Short mmCIF file of C-alpha atoms in Angstrom, two decimals:
data_model
loop_
_atom_site.label_atom_id
_atom_site.label_comp_id
_atom_site.label_asym_id
_atom_site.label_seq_id
_atom_site.Cartn_x
_atom_site.Cartn_y
_atom_site.Cartn_z
CA UNK T 1 57.75 36.72 94.12
CA UNK T 2 57.30 35.01 97.50
CA UNK T 3 56.90 31.23 97.08
CA UNK T 4 56.27 29.13 100.20
CA UNK T 5 56.93 25.42 100.13
CA UNK T 6 54.79 22.92 101.96
CA UNK T 7 57.52 22.49 104.58
CA UNK T 8 57.78 26.26 105.14
CA UNK T 9 54.03 26.50 105.66
CA UNK T 10 54.12 23.68 108.27
CA UNK T 11 57.06 25.32 110.04
CA UNK T 12 55.30 28.71 110.17
CA UNK T 13 52.14 27.08 111.52
CA UNK T 14 54.14 25.32 114.27
CA UNK T 15 55.85 28.55 115.27
CA UNK T 16 52.67 30.60 115.34
CA UNK T 17 50.60 27.96 117.22
CA UNK T 18 53.32 26.43 119.38
CA UNK T 19 52.55 22.86 118.31
CA UNK T 20 54.34 20.02 116.62
CA UNK T 21 52.49 18.60 113.66
CA UNK T 22 53.31 15.98 111.11
CA UNK T 23 52.48 16.00 107.45
CA UNK T 24 49.82 13.32 107.96
CA UNK T 25 48.13 15.26 110.75
CA UNK T 26 48.33 18.47 108.72
CA UNK T 27 46.31 16.82 105.97
CA UNK T 28 43.48 15.98 108.41
CA UNK T 29 43.50 19.02 110.78
CA UNK T 30 40.60 21.44 109.98
CA UNK T 31 42.28 24.41 111.61
CA UNK T 32 45.43 23.78 109.68
CA UNK T 33 43.48 23.41 106.46
CA UNK T 34 41.81 26.80 106.95
CA UNK T 35 45.17 28.37 107.84
CA UNK T 36 46.66 26.80 104.76
CA UNK T 37 43.94 28.17 102.54
CA UNK T 38 44.24 31.63 104.12
CA UNK T 39 47.97 31.70 103.75
CA UNK T 40 47.71 30.45 100.17
CA UNK T 41 45.29 33.32 99.31
CA UNK T 42 47.50 35.81 101.10
CA UNK T 43 50.49 34.51 99.17
CA UNK T 44 48.69 34.87 95.87
CA UNK T 45 47.57 38.42 96.75
CA UNK T 46 51.13 39.41 97.81
CA UNK T 47 52.44 37.99 94.56
CA UNK T 48 49.87 39.98 92.57
CA UNK T 49 50.64 43.10 94.61
CA UNK T 50 54.37 42.79 93.87
CA UNK T 51 53.57 42.34 90.21
CA UNK T 52 51.14 45.27 90.08
CA UNK T 53 51.62 47.94 92.84
CA UNK T 54 48.48 49.84 91.65
CA UNK T 55 46.25 46.97 92.67
CA UNK T 56 45.00 48.64 95.87
CA UNK T 57 44.05 51.87 94.06
CA UNK T 58 41.73 50.03 91.69
CA UNK T 59 43.79 50.90 88.61
CA UNK T 60 45.64 47.61 88.29
CA UNK T 61 46.04 45.67 85.08
CA UNK T 62 44.42 42.51 86.35
CA UNK T 63 41.01 43.93 87.06
CA UNK T 64 39.53 41.56 84.51
CA UNK T 65 41.43 38.54 85.92
CA UNK T 66 39.59 38.54 89.25
CA UNK T 67 37.02 35.93 90.00
CA UNK T 68 33.61 36.42 91.51
CA UNK T 69 33.81 37.54 95.12
CA UNK T 70 37.30 39.06 94.78
CA UNK T 71 36.12 42.46 93.54
CA UNK T 72 35.91 43.96 97.03
CA UNK T 73 36.28 47.52 98.29
CA UNK T 74 39.80 47.98 99.65
CA UNK T 75 41.12 45.19 97.41
CA UNK T 76 41.36 47.31 94.30
CA UNK T 77 37.59 47.48 93.68
CA UNK T 78 35.74 50.47 92.27
CA UNK T 79 32.59 51.15 94.30
CA UNK T 80 30.84 52.70 91.26
CA UNK T 81 31.33 49.46 89.30
CA UNK T 82 29.94 47.04 91.89
CA UNK T 83 26.91 45.80 89.95
CA UNK T 84 26.85 42.13 90.93
CA UNK T 85 23.23 41.27 90.07
CA UNK T 86 23.30 38.16 87.86
CA UNK T 87 19.51 37.65 87.98
CA UNK T 88 18.68 41.28 87.18
CA UNK T 89 16.55 41.75 90.29
CA UNK T 90 17.71 45.28 91.07
CA UNK T 91 17.43 46.53 87.49
CA UNK T 92 19.77 49.00 85.85
CA UNK T 93 21.64 51.44 88.04
CA UNK T 94 20.22 54.98 88.14
CA UNK T 95 22.02 58.16 89.02
CA UNK T 96 20.87 61.57 90.19
CA UNK T 97 19.93 60.50 93.71
CA UNK T 98 21.02 63.80 95.25
CA UNK T 99 19.14 65.81 92.64
CA UNK T 100 15.96 63.83 93.27
CA UNK T 101 16.39 64.28 97.01
CA UNK T 102 16.90 68.04 96.60
CA UNK T 103 13.83 68.25 94.37
CA UNK T 104 11.76 66.34 96.91
CA UNK T 105 12.89 68.60 99.75
CA UNK T 106 12.21 71.71 97.65
CA UNK T 107 8.73 70.41 96.83
CA UNK T 108 8.02 69.84 100.50
CA UNK T 109 9.23 73.33 101.36
CA UNK T 110 7.13 74.86 98.58
CA UNK T 111 4.05 72.94 99.71
CA UNK T 112 4.55 74.10 103.28
CA UNK T 113 4.97 77.69 102.11
CA UNK T 114 1.89 77.40 99.88
CA UNK T 115 -0.17 76.00 102.75
CA UNK T 116 1.01 78.82 104.98
CA UNK T 117 0.07 81.49 102.42
CA UNK T 118 -3.36 79.93 101.81
CA UNK T 119 -4.04 79.72 105.54
CA UNK T 120 -2.97 83.34 105.98
CA UNK T 121 -5.21 84.48 103.13
CA UNK T 122 -8.16 82.57 104.54
CA UNK T 123 -7.55 84.14 107.94
CA UNK T 124 -7.38 87.63 106.44
CA UNK T 125 -10.55 87.01 104.41
CA UNK T 126 -12.41 85.83 107.50
CA UNK T 127 -11.23 88.85 109.48
CA UNK T 128 -12.32 91.18 106.66
CA UNK T 129 -15.74 89.53 106.49
CA UNK T 130 -16.32 89.93 110.22
CA UNK T 131 -15.05 93.51 110.14
CA UNK T 132 -17.38 94.46 107.30
CA UNK T 133 -20.39 92.76 108.85
CA UNK T 134 -19.78 94.56 112.14
CA UNK T 135 -20.03 98.00 110.54
CA UNK T 136 -23.28 99.94 110.75
CA UNK T 137 -24.17 102.31 107.94
CA UNK T 138 -25.49 105.80 108.70
CA UNK T 139 -29.24 105.81 109.21
CA UNK T 140 -29.64 108.91 107.05
CA UNK T 141 -27.54 108.92 103.88
CA UNK T 142 -28.38 112.59 103.34
CA UNK T 143 -26.42 113.49 106.48
CA UNK T 144 -23.21 114.48 104.71
CA UNK T 145 -21.07 114.75 107.82
CA UNK T 146 -22.18 111.31 109.02
CA UNK T 147 -21.39 109.76 105.64
CA UNK T 148 -17.95 111.43 105.61
CA UNK T 149 -17.16 110.13 109.10
CA UNK T 150 -18.25 106.65 108.02
CA UNK T 151 -15.78 106.64 105.14
CA UNK T 152 -13.01 108.13 107.30
CA UNK T 153 -13.42 105.25 109.76
CA UNK T 154 -13.23 102.66 106.97
CA UNK T 155 -10.29 100.28 106.87
CA UNK T 156 -8.13 100.94 103.78
CA UNK T 157 -8.57 97.34 102.60
CA UNK T 158 -12.37 97.74 102.77
CA UNK T 159 -12.62 101.05 100.91
CA UNK T 160 -13.44 99.48 97.54
CA UNK T 161 -16.11 97.32 99.18
CA UNK T 162 -17.63 100.29 101.00
CA UNK T 163 -17.66 102.43 97.86
CA UNK T 164 -19.70 99.76 96.10
CA UNK T 165 -22.03 99.31 99.06
CA UNK T 166 -22.42 103.03 99.77
CA UNK T 167 -22.54 104.14 96.14
CA UNK T 168 -26.00 105.80 96.51
CA UNK T 169 -24.58 107.99 99.28
CA UNK T 170 -21.68 109.27 97.16
CA UNK T 171 -23.52 112.10 95.48
CA UNK T 172 -22.25 115.27 93.81
CA UNK T 173 -23.48 117.17 96.87
CA UNK T 174 -21.20 115.11 99.11
CA UNK T 175 -18.14 115.72 96.92
CA UNK T 176 -18.90 119.46 96.67
CA UNK T 177 -19.28 119.65 100.45
CA UNK T 178 -15.79 118.22 100.99
CA UNK T 179 -14.22 120.34 98.25
CA UNK T 180 -15.80 123.48 99.70
CA UNK T 181 -14.42 122.70 103.15
CA UNK T 182 -10.95 122.12 101.70
CA UNK T 183 -10.98 125.39 99.74
CA UNK T 184 -12.15 127.40 102.74
CA UNK T 185 -9.29 126.08 104.84
CA UNK T 186 -6.77 126.83 102.10
CA UNK T 187 -8.04 130.40 101.82
CA UNK T 188 -7.93 130.93 105.56
CA UNK T 189 -5.15 133.24 106.71
CA UNK T 190 -4.51 131.52 110.04
CA UNK T 191 -6.00 128.02 110.00
CA UNK T 192 -5.78 125.98 113.16
CA UNK T 193 -4.11 122.58 113.33
CA UNK T 194 -7.51 120.89 113.63
CA UNK T 195 -8.69 122.65 110.46
CA UNK T 196 -5.53 121.62 108.63
CA UNK T 197 -5.94 117.98 109.70
CA UNK T 198 -9.56 118.05 108.55
CA UNK T 199 -8.52 119.59 105.23
CA UNK T 200 -5.97 116.85 104.57
CA UNK T 201 -8.48 114.13 105.44
CA UNK T 202 -11.23 115.62 103.26
CA UNK T 203 -8.87 116.20 100.36
CA UNK T 204 -7.59 112.61 100.39
CA UNK T 205 -11.06 111.13 100.89
CA UNK T 206 -12.50 113.20 98.06
CA UNK T 207 -9.85 111.93 95.67
CA UNK T 208 -10.41 108.30 96.74
CA UNK T 209 -14.18 108.55 96.36
CA UNK T 210 -13.97 110.19 92.94
CA UNK T 211 -11.66 107.47 91.63
CA UNK T 212 -13.73 104.80 93.34
CA UNK T 213 -17.05 105.77 91.79
CA UNK T 214 -15.46 106.04 88.34
CA UNK T 215 -14.10 102.49 88.68
CA UNK T 216 -17.35 101.17 90.13
CA UNK T 217 -19.55 102.78 87.46
CA UNK T 218 -17.26 101.51 84.71
CA UNK T 219 -17.31 97.96 86.07
CA UNK T 220 -21.08 98.15 86.48
CA UNK T 221 -21.56 99.20 82.88
CA UNK T 222 -19.21 96.45 81.69
CA UNK T 223 -21.10 93.88 83.75
CA UNK T 224 -24.47 94.97 82.32
CA UNK T 225 -23.12 94.96 78.77
CA UNK T 226 -21.50 91.54 79.32
CA UNK T 227 -24.78 90.20 80.69
CA UNK T 228 -26.59 91.30 77.54
CA UNK T 229 -23.87 89.80 75.33
CA UNK T 230 -23.95 86.46 77.16
CA UNK T 231 -27.72 86.35 76.80
CA UNK T 232 -27.36 87.12 73.10
CA UNK T 233 -24.81 84.33 72.66
CA UNK T 234 -26.73 81.68 74.59
CA UNK T 235 -29.99 82.38 72.74
CA UNK T 236 -28.43 82.63 69.27
CA UNK T 237 -29.05 79.73 66.88
CA UNK T 238 -25.67 80.01 65.20
CA UNK T 239 -23.16 80.26 68.03
CA UNK T 240 -20.12 80.73 65.82
CA UNK T 241 -21.69 83.62 63.93
CA UNK T 242 -22.74 85.20 67.23
CA UNK T 243 -19.18 84.98 68.56
CA UNK T 244 -17.80 86.54 65.39
CA UNK T 245 -20.35 89.33 65.62
CA UNK T 246 -19.41 90.09 69.23
CA UNK T 247 -15.72 89.97 68.32
CA UNK T 248 -16.32 92.41 65.47
CA UNK T 249 -17.87 94.87 67.94
CA UNK T 250 -15.02 94.36 70.42
CA UNK T 251 -17.51 93.10 73.00
CA UNK T 252 -15.53 90.05 74.11
CA UNK T 253 -13.54 91.11 77.16
CA UNK T 254 -12.54 89.66 80.53
CA UNK T 255 -15.91 90.49 82.07
CA UNK T 256 -17.68 88.57 79.31
CA UNK T 257 -15.44 85.51 79.85
CA UNK T 258 -15.90 85.61 83.64
CA UNK T 259 -19.68 85.80 83.24
CA UNK T 260 -19.63 82.76 80.96
CA UNK T 261 -17.64 80.86 83.56
CA UNK T 262 -20.13 81.87 86.25
CA UNK T 263 -22.99 80.54 84.14
CA UNK T 264 -21.12 77.27 83.60
CA UNK T 265 -20.54 76.89 87.34
CA UNK T 266 -24.20 77.63 88.06
CA UNK T 267 -25.28 75.03 85.51
CA UNK T 268 -22.95 72.43 86.99
CA UNK T 269 -24.19 73.17 90.50
CA UNK T 270 -27.76 72.61 89.27
CA UNK T 271 -26.79 69.20 87.92
CA UNK T 272 -26.82 70.25 84.25
CA UNK T 273 -23.42 68.86 83.32
CA UNK T 274 -24.00 68.89 79.56
CA UNK T 275 -25.10 72.54 79.61
CA UNK T 276 -22.06 73.46 81.72
CA UNK T 277 -19.74 71.65 79.31
CA UNK T 278 -21.34 73.41 76.33
CA UNK T 279 -20.94 76.85 77.97
CA UNK T 280 -17.29 76.11 78.69
CA UNK T 281 -16.79 75.26 75.01
CA UNK T 282 -18.28 78.62 74.13
CA UNK T 283 -15.93 80.23 76.64
CA UNK T 284 -12.91 78.55 75.08
CA UNK T 285 -13.98 79.59 71.59
CA UNK T 286 -14.64 83.19 72.69
CA UNK T 287 -11.27 83.47 74.42
CA UNK T 288 -9.54 83.44 71.04
CA UNK T 289 -11.15 86.77 70.15
CA UNK T 290 -10.37 88.79 73.28
CA UNK T 291 -9.10 92.21 72.26
CA UNK T 292 -7.57 94.40 74.93
CA UNK T 293 -7.13 98.03 73.91
CA UNK T 294 -3.68 99.48 74.53
CA UNK T 295 -3.47 103.19 75.29
CA UNK T 296 -0.56 104.70 73.36
CA UNK T 297 -0.06 108.41 74.10
CA UNK T 298 0.65 110.59 71.08
CA UNK T 299 4.00 112.32 70.98
CA UNK T 300 4.31 115.98 70.19
CA UNK T 301 6.26 115.39 66.96
CA UNK T 302 3.42 113.20 65.65
CA UNK T 303 0.91 116.05 66.14
CA UNK T 304 3.13 118.83 64.85
CA UNK T 305 3.12 120.42 68.28
CA UNK T 306 1.67 119.84 71.75
CA UNK T 307 -0.87 117.01 71.98
CA UNK T 308 -4.40 118.14 71.20
CA UNK T 309 -3.40 120.96 68.85
CA UNK T 310 -3.97 120.88 65.13
#
């Protein structure tokens, strides 16, 4: 252990500063006092370092012997344990800063992506609305060729909309006209390329229109039936019994629920908040009884042979 006497300290100070100093002057010199204090602290630290070489790594044995202000980084301190807050102003230490930062950045990225998708959908909806409004229907719906050309010029995304709007023009005569043209081209021995192109277009359009009118008619019937069921429910005295009756007939479906929601929104828009709240309660109660049929095809071994045979 390095021990410096008072005389050695004075001698070192004289050598380092190039001055001659007496003991009396050393007791009153401020610069010498500060040097003395610094050298005394350095001496104590060197003595502790010789005693415990692991002091600089923070794993020394005298971690608990340090006073306030000596637990410094680079002097054997552990940065994770620096919690000098005697008045409790900062509160308890919390971890997970990087995780919270990553979550915040991910949320910002998701919000930006969501805003981009919403803006793109709104743009596409506006373009579709302008495109549909710009179209002019045939003046004579009985002109089969004109109706066919109108559907052939329809944008694929607007086909469902045009089928619903032009449903009166999709008659059995129109479908037979296209099927007849397709069959004549197929039976032709040497059809031209123009006839083949027309056949492919008519064949595809006929299939789309047939599927489209089936879907449209089915949805129309469901909407009419749901309208009658909603009217029955709203005018019934015992709402719970009415819901159970509709559930027993398997009349509570998605169309019925959507129509109830539409009535609630209409009531709220008219300022009838209580009526809207009551209709929403009926919607929530009816949702419990939604029954969606699941089509399960019969296997041949369950029928004793091919399906449909007895």
